[in-house]
Amino acid sequence: MASRPSSRRRALAVPVGLALTASLALLPGAGTALAQDAPAAATRSAADGERLSYVVNTSAHPATIARVEKAIAKAGGTVVVTHRKIGVIVAHSSNPSFAEEMRAVRGVDSAGATRTAPLLSAGTTEVGAPQYVEEAAGTTAKAASADAEPLEGDLWGLRAIRADEAAKVNPGHKRVTVAVIDTGVDDTHPDLAPNFSAGQSANCVGGVADTGQGAWRPYGSGDYHGTHVAGTIAAARNGVGVAGVAPGVRVASIKVSEPDTSLFYAEAVICAFVFAADKGVEITNNSYYVDPYLYNCEDDADQGAVVEAVRRAAGYAERKGTLHVASAGNSNHDLAADEILDTTSPNDTVPVERTIDPSECLDLPTQLPGVVTVSATGVQNVKSYYSTYGHGVVDVAAPGGDRYQVPDTPSGNGRILSTMPNDSYAFLQGTSMASPHVAGVAALLKSKHPWANPATLRLMLKAQADNPGCPEFYDPDGNGVEDATCEGGRQVNGFYGHGIVDALDAVK
Ligand SMILES: [Ca+2]
Ligand SMILES: [Ca+2]
Ligand SMILES: [Ca+2]
């Protein structure tokens, strides 16, 4: 029995998403396509030292930016992209003292490496196994009625938030788009193609948006995470497979995962927020943390610069009307605690053990101001055993699945069923699966209230949520030892924030 499960065990054979907040396991052979699709690694310049990626934060004044760009070149750096509106420059350099030199430049607010591993190096990880639905969707399950999807019986997560009833009232509007910032989305999936927005999709890996046809797709079938997330938000009600929480809205894909490692670096996430905002995306879903640090400490020069750069990008998007929804994480950590032991960071080289204060060291983007932080529940409406929590940090909860909470469904699987690349379906569990349930409800709210800004949407999500209240004794693995302490009251508490979101209230 697992107690305090580690969400990101390292060193499995197939590289799948270090940053991802899904608890998965590997399917034998799942990574074969990935390896074939991966681009050849560039050779590293050993003589120059290791080439890293940096963020350099300046004022948004054009003259300052011009001067800092010159200083970057002088310090042996190359500008990859300049986000002029937020004063964030992404640069590459193999000068080992590049960040230090940049911090001394007039007009530079902060500067730091976004990674500890050189560009284009490899890393690997994951946990849990996707449990594929073995036969074609149409043949594995009988539709319960004319208005149910073939696999509807296993979508207990939709019923838990009354999204099945909501769809009959209002499935959401096509003018609302949720962008999935993730490992890419297989938009050719028959359950996703009807609602996919290619014009708001891109590949942001490296920090520059590539909008070429299909650039937003996963590298291979091993990179299924984003496709699964997308289905929970907006899989179509089309008589095929499953349905999402908001089957009438559109879903876009902004890929931010590195090839080979699936790491989500800051420059890609910054690009994603800016791109989403500039393309008029209403909601982003963020089922990951920004690698390589699970928690970024503001008093560390590198990590502090990363926090600042990502905060600027997320804030820019919010000011343009984009609401961000993010997973709380799968570490069963209490983000309201005085300290947390982090043994997994940095995850792109050699992790070191460190004790951090979660009020000063942030999980990005979930702990940024304005971002809706989502914890995960199982079919019994109890916090999932792996879900990170925290009174005053978690905003709302939603189904993310829990293998210990077994539903009365055709499969009896307590995880979340959704779309996978290559026309398939599988069960996964994680706060990665909870966040898209909330993003879907937010999309329903935005469909019903087109005037609502992100602050209003946050208030409505919280006001409509239903709080199960703290459990008396929380022991998901049943070994008699309590595994987490829920603080707070009936209205707001550490396990569920304001409660489990409610799709039916959202459309009423
Ligand atoms: Ca469907
Ligand atoms: Ca309610
Ligand atoms: Ca226990």
Coordinates of C-alpha atoms and ligand atoms in Angstrom, one line a residue:
M1 CA 0.0 0.0 0.0
A2 CA 1.3 3.4 -0.9
S3 CA 1.5 6.0 1.8
R4 CA 2.6 9.5 0.8
P5 CA 3.0 8.4 -2.7
S6 CA 5.6 10.1 -4.8
S7 CA 4.0 11.5 -7.9
R8 CA 7.1 11.6 -9.9
R9 CA 9.2 8.6 -9.5
R10 CA 12.2 8.7 -11.7
A11 CA 14.0 6.6 -14.2
L12 CA 11.5 4.5 -16.1
A13 CA 12.4 3.4 -19.6
V14 CA 10.0 5.7 -21.5
P15 CA 10.2 9.4 -21.1
V16 CA 6.8 10.8 -20.2
G17 CA 6.3 14.2 -18.6
L18 CA 8.4 15.0 -15.5
A19 CA 6.3 18.0 -15.0
L20 CA 2.9 16.4 -15.5
T21 CA 0.5 16.2 -12.6
A22 CA -1.0 12.9 -13.6
S23 CA -0.3 9.7 -11.8
L24 CA 0.3 7.3 -14.6
A25 CA 2.1 4.2 -15.3
L26 CA 3.7 3.0 -18.4
L27 CA 2.0 0.7 -20.8
P28 CA 4.5 -1.7 -22.4
G29 CA 5.4 -0.4 -25.8
A30 CA 3.7 2.9 -25.2
G31 CA 6.9 4.9 -25.9
T32 CA 7.9 3.3 -29.2
A33 CA 6.5 6.0 -31.5
L34 CA 8.0 8.7 -29.3
A35 CA 11.5 7.5 -29.9
Q36 CA 11.0 7.4 -33.7
D37 CA 9.6 10.9 -33.7
A38 CA 12.2 12.5 -31.6
P39 CA 14.5 14.8 -33.4
A40 CA 18.2 14.1 -33.4
A41 CA 20.1 15.7 -30.5
A42 CA 22.3 18.6 -31.4
T43 CA 25.9 18.3 -30.5
R44 CA 26.9 20.2 -27.4
S45 CA 29.8 22.7 -27.3
A46 CA 31.9 21.3 -24.5
A47 CA 34.6 24.0 -24.8
D48 CA 32.2 26.8 -24.1
G49 CA 30.7 25.2 -21.1
E50 CA 27.1 24.1 -20.9
R51 CA 24.6 26.1 -23.0
L52 CA 21.6 27.0 -20.9
S53 CA 18.4 29.0 -21.4
Y54 CA 17.7 32.2 -19.4
V55 CA 15.0 34.7 -18.6
V56 CA 16.0 38.3 -18.3
N57 CA 13.4 40.6 -16.8
T58 CA 13.5 44.3 -17.5
S59 CA 11.1 47.2 -17.6
A60 CA 8.9 47.2 -20.7
H61 CA 10.4 50.5 -21.9
P62 CA 11.7 50.1 -25.5
A63 CA 15.0 51.9 -24.8
T64 CA 15.7 49.7 -21.8
I65 CA 14.9 46.6 -23.7
A66 CA 17.2 47.7 -26.6
R67 CA 20.0 48.3 -24.1
V68 CA 19.5 45.0 -22.3
E69 CA 19.5 43.1 -25.6
K70 CA 22.9 44.6 -26.4
A71 CA 24.2 43.7 -23.0
I72 CA 23.0 40.1 -23.6
A73 CA 25.1 39.9 -26.8
K74 CA 28.0 41.4 -25.0
A75 CA 27.8 38.8 -22.2
G76 CA 27.9 36.0 -24.8
G77 CA 24.2 35.4 -25.0
T78 CA 21.7 35.1 -27.9
V79 CA 18.2 36.5 -27.7
V80 CA 15.6 33.8 -28.5
V81 CA 12.6 36.0 -28.1
T82 CA 11.7 39.3 -26.5
H83 CA 8.2 39.6 -25.0
R84 CA 8.1 43.4 -25.2
K85 CA 4.8 44.0 -23.5
I86 CA 6.0 42.3 -20.3
G87 CA 9.7 43.0 -20.4
V88 CA 10.7 39.4 -20.5
I89 CA 13.6 38.3 -22.7
V90 CA 14.5 34.7 -23.3
A91 CA 18.2 34.1 -24.1
H92 CA 20.6 31.2 -24.6
S93 CA 24.2 31.4 -23.4
S94 CA 27.1 29.1 -22.6
N95 CA 28.8 31.7 -20.5
P96 CA 28.7 30.2 -17.0
S97 CA 28.5 33.7 -15.4
F98 CA 25.8 35.0 -17.9
A99 CA 23.0 35.4 -15.3
E100 CA 25.4 37.1 -12.8
E101 CA 26.6 39.6 -15.5
M102 CA 23.0 40.3 -16.6
R103 CA 21.9 41.1 -13.0
A104 CA 24.5 43.9 -12.9
V105 CA 23.1 45.5 -16.1
R106 CA 21.2 48.7 -15.5
G107 CA 17.5 48.2 -16.2
V108 CA 17.6 44.4 -15.5
D109 CA 15.2 43.6 -12.7
S110 CA 16.2 39.9 -12.4
A111 CA 17.8 37.2 -14.5
G112 CA 18.2 33.5 -14.1
A113 CA 18.6 30.1 -15.7
T114 CA 15.4 28.3 -16.5
R115 CA 17.1 24.9 -16.2
T116 CA 20.0 23.1 -14.7
A117 CA 20.6 20.7 -17.6
P118 CA 22.1 21.9 -20.8
L119 CA 19.9 22.5 -23.8
L120 CA 18.8 19.3 -25.6
S121 CA 19.9 16.9 -22.9
A122 CA 17.7 14.0 -21.8
G123 CA 15.9 13.0 -18.6
T124 CA 13.1 10.7 -17.8
T125 CA 10.4 9.7 -15.3
E126 CA 6.8 8.8 -14.5
V127 CA 4.4 6.8 -12.4
G128 CA 1.2 4.9 -12.9
A129 CA -0.1 3.2 -16.0
P130 CA -2.8 4.3 -18.4
Q131 CA -5.5 1.7 -18.5
Y132 CA -6.7 1.5 -22.0
V133 CA -10.2 0.7 -23.0
E134 CA -9.3 -2.3 -25.0
E135 CA -11.9 -2.4 -27.8
A136 CA -13.3 0.3 -30.0
A137 CA -15.4 2.7 -28.0
G138 CA -18.6 2.0 -29.9
T139 CA -18.4 -1.7 -29.1
T140 CA -17.3 -1.8 -25.4
A141 CA -20.3 -0.2 -23.8
K142 CA -23.9 0.3 -24.7
A143 CA -25.2 3.7 -24.6
A144 CA -27.6 4.1 -21.7
S145 CA -29.9 6.2 -23.7
A146 CA -30.1 8.2 -26.9
D147 CA -28.5 11.3 -25.3
A148 CA -25.6 9.4 -23.7
E149 CA -22.2 8.6 -25.2
P150 CA -21.2 5.0 -25.6
L151 CA -18.7 5.2 -22.7
E152 CA -20.9 7.5 -20.6
G153 CA -21.3 4.8 -17.9
D154 CA -17.7 5.1 -16.9
L155 CA -17.7 9.0 -16.8
W156 CA -18.5 9.1 -13.1
G157 CA -16.5 12.4 -12.9
L158 CA -19.0 14.2 -15.2
R159 CA -21.9 13.0 -13.0
A160 CA -20.1 14.1 -9.8
I161 CA -20.1 17.7 -11.0
R162 CA -23.5 17.3 -12.8
A163 CA -21.9 18.0 -16.2
D164 CA -24.1 15.3 -17.8
E165 CA -27.2 17.3 -16.7
A166 CA -25.5 20.6 -17.6
A167 CA -25.0 19.5 -21.2
K168 CA -28.7 19.1 -21.6
V169 CA -29.2 22.8 -20.6
N170 CA -26.2 24.4 -22.3
P171 CA -23.2 22.5 -23.6
G172 CA -21.2 25.7 -23.9
H173 CA -20.6 28.1 -26.8
K174 CA -18.2 27.9 -29.8
R175 CA -16.9 31.4 -29.1
V176 CA -15.3 30.1 -25.9
T177 CA -11.9 28.4 -26.2
V178 CA -9.9 26.5 -23.5
A179 CA -6.2 26.2 -24.4
V180 CA -4.5 23.1 -23.1
I181 CA -1.0 24.0 -22.2
D182 CA 0.5 20.6 -22.2
T183 CA 2.3 17.8 -24.3
G184 CA 0.2 18.6 -27.4
V185 CA -3.2 17.4 -28.4
D186 CA -4.1 14.8 -31.1
D187 CA -6.7 16.9 -32.8
T188 CA -7.4 14.1 -35.3
H189 CA -9.1 12.1 -32.6
P190 CA -12.8 11.7 -33.6
D191 CA -13.9 13.0 -30.2
L192 CA -11.7 16.1 -30.4
A193 CA -11.7 17.0 -34.1
P194 CA -15.2 18.6 -34.0
N195 CA -14.2 21.1 -31.3
F196 CA -10.6 21.8 -32.1
S197 CA -9.4 25.3 -32.7
A198 CA -6.2 25.1 -34.9
G199 CA -6.0 28.9 -35.2
Q200 CA -5.4 29.2 -31.5
S201 CA -2.9 26.4 -31.3
A202 CA 0.9 26.3 -31.5
N203 CA 4.1 24.7 -30.4
C204 CA 5.8 27.0 -27.8
V205 CA 8.8 24.7 -27.0
G206 CA 11.9 26.7 -26.9
G207 CA 10.0 29.9 -26.2
V208 CA 8.8 31.0 -29.7
A209 CA 5.3 30.1 -31.0
D210 CA 5.3 27.8 -34.1
T211 CA 1.9 27.9 -35.6
G212 CA 2.7 25.5 -38.5
Q213 CA 0.1 22.9 -39.4
G214 CA 0.1 20.2 -36.7
A215 CA 2.9 21.8 -34.7
W216 CA 0.7 21.5 -31.6
R217 CA 0.4 17.7 -31.9
P218 CA 2.2 15.3 -29.5
Y219 CA 5.6 14.0 -30.6
G220 CA 4.3 10.4 -30.4
S221 CA 1.6 8.3 -28.7
G222 CA 3.7 8.2 -25.5
D223 CA 2.9 11.8 -25.0
Y224 CA -0.7 11.2 -24.4
H225 CA -1.2 13.6 -21.4
G226 CA -2.5 16.7 -23.3
T227 CA -4.9 14.6 -25.4
H228 CA -6.4 13.1 -22.3
V229 CA -6.8 16.5 -20.6
A230 CA -8.4 18.0 -23.8
G231 CA -11.1 15.2 -23.8
T232 CA -12.2 15.9 -20.3
I233 CA -12.7 19.6 -21.2
A234 CA -14.4 19.3 -24.5
A235 CA -14.8 15.9 -26.1
A236 CA -17.8 16.1 -28.3
R237 CA -21.3 14.7 -27.7
N238 CA -21.3 13.0 -31.1
G239 CA -22.3 9.4 -30.4
V240 CA -18.7 8.3 -30.2
G241 CA -16.6 7.4 -27.1
V242 CA -16.8 9.9 -24.3
A243 CA -17.9 13.5 -23.7
G244 CA -16.2 16.4 -22.0
V245 CA -17.5 18.7 -19.3
A246 CA -18.2 21.5 -21.9
P247 CA -18.8 19.6 -25.2
G248 CA -20.0 22.7 -27.0
V249 CA -16.8 24.9 -26.5
R250 CA -13.6 24.8 -28.4
V251 CA -10.3 23.4 -27.3
A252 CA -6.8 24.5 -28.5
S253 CA -3.4 23.0 -27.9
I254 CA -0.3 24.9 -26.9
K255 CA 2.5 22.4 -26.7
V256 CA 5.2 23.2 -24.1
S257 CA 6.9 19.8 -23.5
E258 CA 10.5 19.3 -24.7
P259 CA 11.1 16.4 -27.0
D260 CA 12.7 13.4 -25.3
T261 CA 12.4 14.7 -21.8
S262 CA 8.9 16.0 -21.8
L263 CA 10.1 18.8 -19.5
F264 CA 8.0 22.0 -19.3
Y265 CA 10.5 24.8 -19.1
A266 CA 9.6 28.4 -18.2
E267 CA 10.4 29.9 -21.6
A268 CA 7.8 27.6 -23.2
V269 CA 5.2 28.3 -20.6
I270 CA 5.7 32.1 -20.9
C271 CA 5.3 31.8 -24.7
A272 CA 2.1 29.8 -24.1
F273 CA 0.5 32.4 -21.8
V274 CA 1.4 35.3 -24.1
F275 CA 0.2 33.3 -27.2
A276 CA -3.1 32.3 -25.5
A277 CA -3.8 35.9 -24.5
D278 CA -2.9 37.4 -27.9
K279 CA -5.2 34.8 -29.6
G280 CA -8.2 35.6 -27.5
V281 CA -8.2 32.4 -25.5
E282 CA -10.7 32.6 -22.6
I283 CA -9.4 29.9 -20.4
T284 CA -6.1 28.0 -20.1
N285 CA -5.7 24.6 -18.4
N286 CA -2.3 23.9 -16.7
S287 CA -1.9 20.3 -15.6
Y288 CA 1.8 20.5 -14.8
Y289 CA 4.4 22.4 -12.9
V290 CA 7.2 24.5 -14.5
D291 CA 10.4 22.3 -14.5
P292 CA 13.0 21.8 -13.2
Y293 CA 11.9 22.9 -9.7
L294 CA 8.7 21.7 -8.0
Y295 CA 9.0 24.8 -5.8
N296 CA 10.7 28.0 -7.0
C297 CA 12.2 29.9 -4.1
E298 CA 12.1 33.7 -4.6
D299 CA 15.3 34.2 -2.6
D300 CA 17.2 32.1 -5.1
A301 CA 18.4 34.3 -8.0
D302 CA 17.6 31.8 -10.8
Q303 CA 14.3 30.5 -9.4
G304 CA 13.2 34.1 -8.4
A305 CA 13.7 35.3 -12.0
V306 CA 11.7 32.4 -13.3
V307 CA 8.9 33.2 -10.8
E308 CA 8.9 36.8 -11.9
A309 CA 8.9 36.0 -15.7
V310 CA 6.1 33.4 -15.4
R311 CA 4.1 35.7 -13.1
R312 CA 4.4 38.5 -15.7
A313 CA 3.2 36.3 -18.5
A314 CA 0.3 34.9 -16.6
G315 CA -0.7 38.4 -15.4
Y316 CA -0.5 39.7 -18.9
A317 CA -3.0 37.0 -20.1
E318 CA -5.3 37.7 -17.2
R319 CA -5.4 41.4 -17.9
K320 CA -6.4 40.4 -21.5
G321 CA -9.3 38.4 -20.1
T322 CA -7.8 34.9 -19.8
L323 CA -8.5 32.8 -16.7
H324 CA -5.9 30.2 -15.7
V325 CA -6.8 26.9 -14.1
A326 CA -4.1 24.7 -12.7
S327 CA -3.6 21.4 -10.9
A328 CA -2.4 21.5 -7.3
G329 CA 0.1 18.6 -7.7
N330 CA 0.3 14.9 -6.8
S331 CA 2.6 14.9 -3.9
N332 CA 0.0 14.9 -1.1
H333 CA 1.8 18.1 0.1
D334 CA 0.2 20.7 2.4
L335 CA 0.9 24.0 0.6
A336 CA -0.3 25.8 3.8
A337 CA 2.3 24.1 6.0
D338 CA 5.3 25.9 7.4
E339 CA 7.7 23.7 5.5
I340 CA 7.8 21.0 2.9
L341 CA 10.5 18.5 2.1
D342 CA 11.2 18.5 -1.6
T343 CA 13.3 15.6 -2.8
T344 CA 12.7 15.9 -6.5
S345 CA 14.2 19.1 -7.7
P346 CA 15.9 20.0 -9.9
N347 CA 14.5 17.2 -12.0
D348 CA 16.6 17.8 -15.1
T349 CA 19.9 17.0 -13.5
V350 CA 20.5 15.6 -10.0
P351 CA 17.8 16.4 -7.4
V352 CA 18.9 17.6 -4.0
E353 CA 16.9 17.3 -0.8
R354 CA 15.7 20.7 0.5
T355 CA 13.2 21.9 3.0
I356 CA 11.2 24.8 1.6
D357 CA 8.6 27.3 2.9
P358 CA 5.7 27.0 0.5
S359 CA 4.7 30.6 1.1
E360 CA 8.0 31.7 -0.3
C361 CA 8.8 28.9 -2.7
L362 CA 6.1 28.5 -5.3
D363 CA 4.7 25.7 -7.4
L364 CA 4.3 27.4 -10.8
P365 CA 1.9 28.3 -12.2
T366 CA -0.6 27.0 -9.6
Q367 CA 0.5 29.2 -6.7
L368 CA 0.6 32.5 -8.8
P369 CA -2.0 35.1 -7.9
G370 CA -5.2 34.7 -9.9
V371 CA -4.6 31.1 -10.9
V372 CA -7.4 28.8 -9.9
T373 CA -5.7 26.0 -7.9
V374 CA -7.5 22.6 -8.1
S375 CA -7.2 19.6 -5.8
A376 CA -8.5 16.1 -6.9
T377 CA -11.3 13.9 -5.6
G378 CA -12.4 10.3 -6.1
V379 CA -15.9 9.0 -6.7
Q380 CA -16.8 9.2 -3.0
N381 CA -16.1 13.0 -3.1
V382 CA -13.1 12.6 -0.8
K383 CA -9.7 14.0 -1.6
S384 CA -7.6 11.7 -3.8
Y385 CA -4.8 10.0 -1.8
Y386 CA -2.1 11.8 -3.9
S387 CA -3.6 15.2 -4.2
T388 CA -1.7 18.2 -2.8
Y389 CA -3.9 20.4 -0.7
G390 CA -3.7 23.5 1.6
H391 CA -6.1 25.8 3.4
G392 CA -6.1 29.2 1.7
V393 CA -4.2 27.8 -1.3
V394 CA -6.6 25.3 -3.0
D395 CA -9.5 27.2 -4.6
V396 CA -11.8 24.4 -5.7
A397 CA -11.8 20.6 -6.1
A398 CA -12.9 18.3 -8.9
P399 CA -12.7 14.7 -9.9
G400 CA -9.2 13.5 -10.6
G401 CA -9.7 9.9 -9.8
D402 CA -8.5 7.7 -7.0
R403 CA -7.9 4.0 -7.3
Y404 CA -8.9 3.5 -3.6
Q405 CA -12.4 4.9 -4.3
V406 CA -14.1 2.3 -6.5
P407 CA -17.2 3.4 -8.4
D408 CA -20.2 1.4 -9.3
T409 CA -19.7 1.7 -13.1
P410 CA -19.3 -0.7 -16.0
S411 CA -15.5 -0.8 -15.5
G412 CA -15.4 -0.2 -11.8
N413 CA -12.4 2.0 -12.4
G414 CA -11.9 4.9 -10.0
R415 CA -9.7 6.8 -12.4
I416 CA -10.8 9.3 -15.1
L417 CA -11.7 8.0 -18.6
S418 CA -10.8 10.3 -21.6
T419 CA -9.3 10.5 -25.0
M420 CA -5.8 9.2 -26.0
P421 CA -3.8 9.6 -29.2
N422 CA -4.6 7.3 -32.1
D423 CA -8.4 7.1 -31.6
S424 CA -8.2 5.4 -28.2
Y425 CA -9.4 5.9 -24.7
A426 CA -7.8 5.3 -21.3
F427 CA -8.2 5.8 -17.5
L428 CA -5.7 8.0 -15.7
Q429 CA -5.7 9.6 -12.3
G430 CA -4.1 12.8 -11.1
T431 CA -4.7 16.4 -10.3
S432 CA -4.0 16.7 -14.0
M433 CA -7.4 15.2 -14.6
A434 CA -9.1 17.4 -11.9
S435 CA -8.0 20.7 -13.4
P436 CA -9.7 20.1 -16.8
H437 CA -13.0 19.4 -15.1
V438 CA -12.7 22.9 -13.6
A439 CA -11.6 24.4 -16.8
G440 CA -14.6 22.9 -18.5
V441 CA -17.0 24.4 -15.8
A442 CA -15.2 27.8 -16.3
A443 CA -15.9 27.5 -20.0
L444 CA -19.6 26.8 -19.3
L445 CA -19.7 29.9 -17.1
K446 CA -18.0 32.0 -19.7
S447 CA -20.4 30.7 -22.3
K448 CA -23.4 31.7 -20.1
H449 CA -21.8 35.0 -19.0
P450 CA -19.7 36.4 -21.9
W451 CA -19.1 39.6 -20.0
A452 CA -17.5 37.9 -17.0
N453 CA -13.8 38.7 -16.5
P454 CA -11.4 36.2 -14.8
A455 CA -12.0 37.6 -11.3
T456 CA -15.8 37.2 -11.8
L457 CA -15.4 33.7 -13.1
R458 CA -13.3 32.7 -10.1
L459 CA -16.0 34.1 -7.8
M460 CA -18.7 32.1 -9.6
L461 CA -16.7 28.9 -9.6
K462 CA -16.2 29.2 -5.8
A463 CA -19.8 30.4 -5.0
Q464 CA -21.4 27.5 -6.9
A465 CA -19.0 24.8 -5.6
D466 CA -20.4 22.3 -3.1
N467 CA -18.1 21.5 -0.1
P468 CA -18.1 18.0 1.3
G469 CA -16.4 19.3 4.4
C470 CA -13.3 17.9 6.1
P471 CA -13.3 14.1 6.7
E472 CA -13.1 13.1 10.3
F473 CA -10.1 10.8 9.8
Y474 CA -8.3 10.8 6.4
D475 CA -6.8 7.4 5.8
P476 CA -7.2 6.5 2.1
D477 CA -4.9 3.5 2.2
G478 CA -6.7 2.1 5.3
N479 CA -3.6 1.4 7.3
G480 CA -4.9 3.2 10.4
V481 CA -2.4 6.1 10.0
E482 CA -3.9 9.5 9.0
D483 CA -2.3 10.6 5.7
A484 CA -3.1 14.3 5.6
T485 CA -4.9 16.8 7.9
C486 CA -7.7 18.9 6.5
E487 CA -7.8 22.4 8.0
G488 CA -10.6 24.9 7.8
G489 CA -14.4 24.6 8.1
R490 CA -17.4 23.5 6.2
Q491 CA -17.4 26.4 3.7
V492 CA -13.6 26.6 3.0
N493 CA -11.0 24.1 3.8
G494 CA -7.6 22.7 2.8
F495 CA -8.8 19.6 1.0
Y496 CA -11.5 21.2 -1.3
G497 CA -11.0 24.9 -1.1
H498 CA -14.6 26.3 -1.6
G499 CA -15.8 22.9 -2.7
I500 CA -16.3 20.6 -5.7
V501 CA -17.3 22.6 -8.8
D502 CA -20.8 22.4 -10.1
A503 CA -21.4 22.3 -13.9
L504 CA -25.2 22.4 -13.5
D505 CA -25.2 25.6 -11.4
A506 CA -22.8 27.1 -14.0
V507 CA -25.4 26.9 -16.8
K508 CA -28.6 27.6 -14.8
Ligands
CA1 CA -18.1 11.7 -27.9
CA2 CA -23.8 24.1 -6.1
CA3 CA -3.0 5.8 5.9

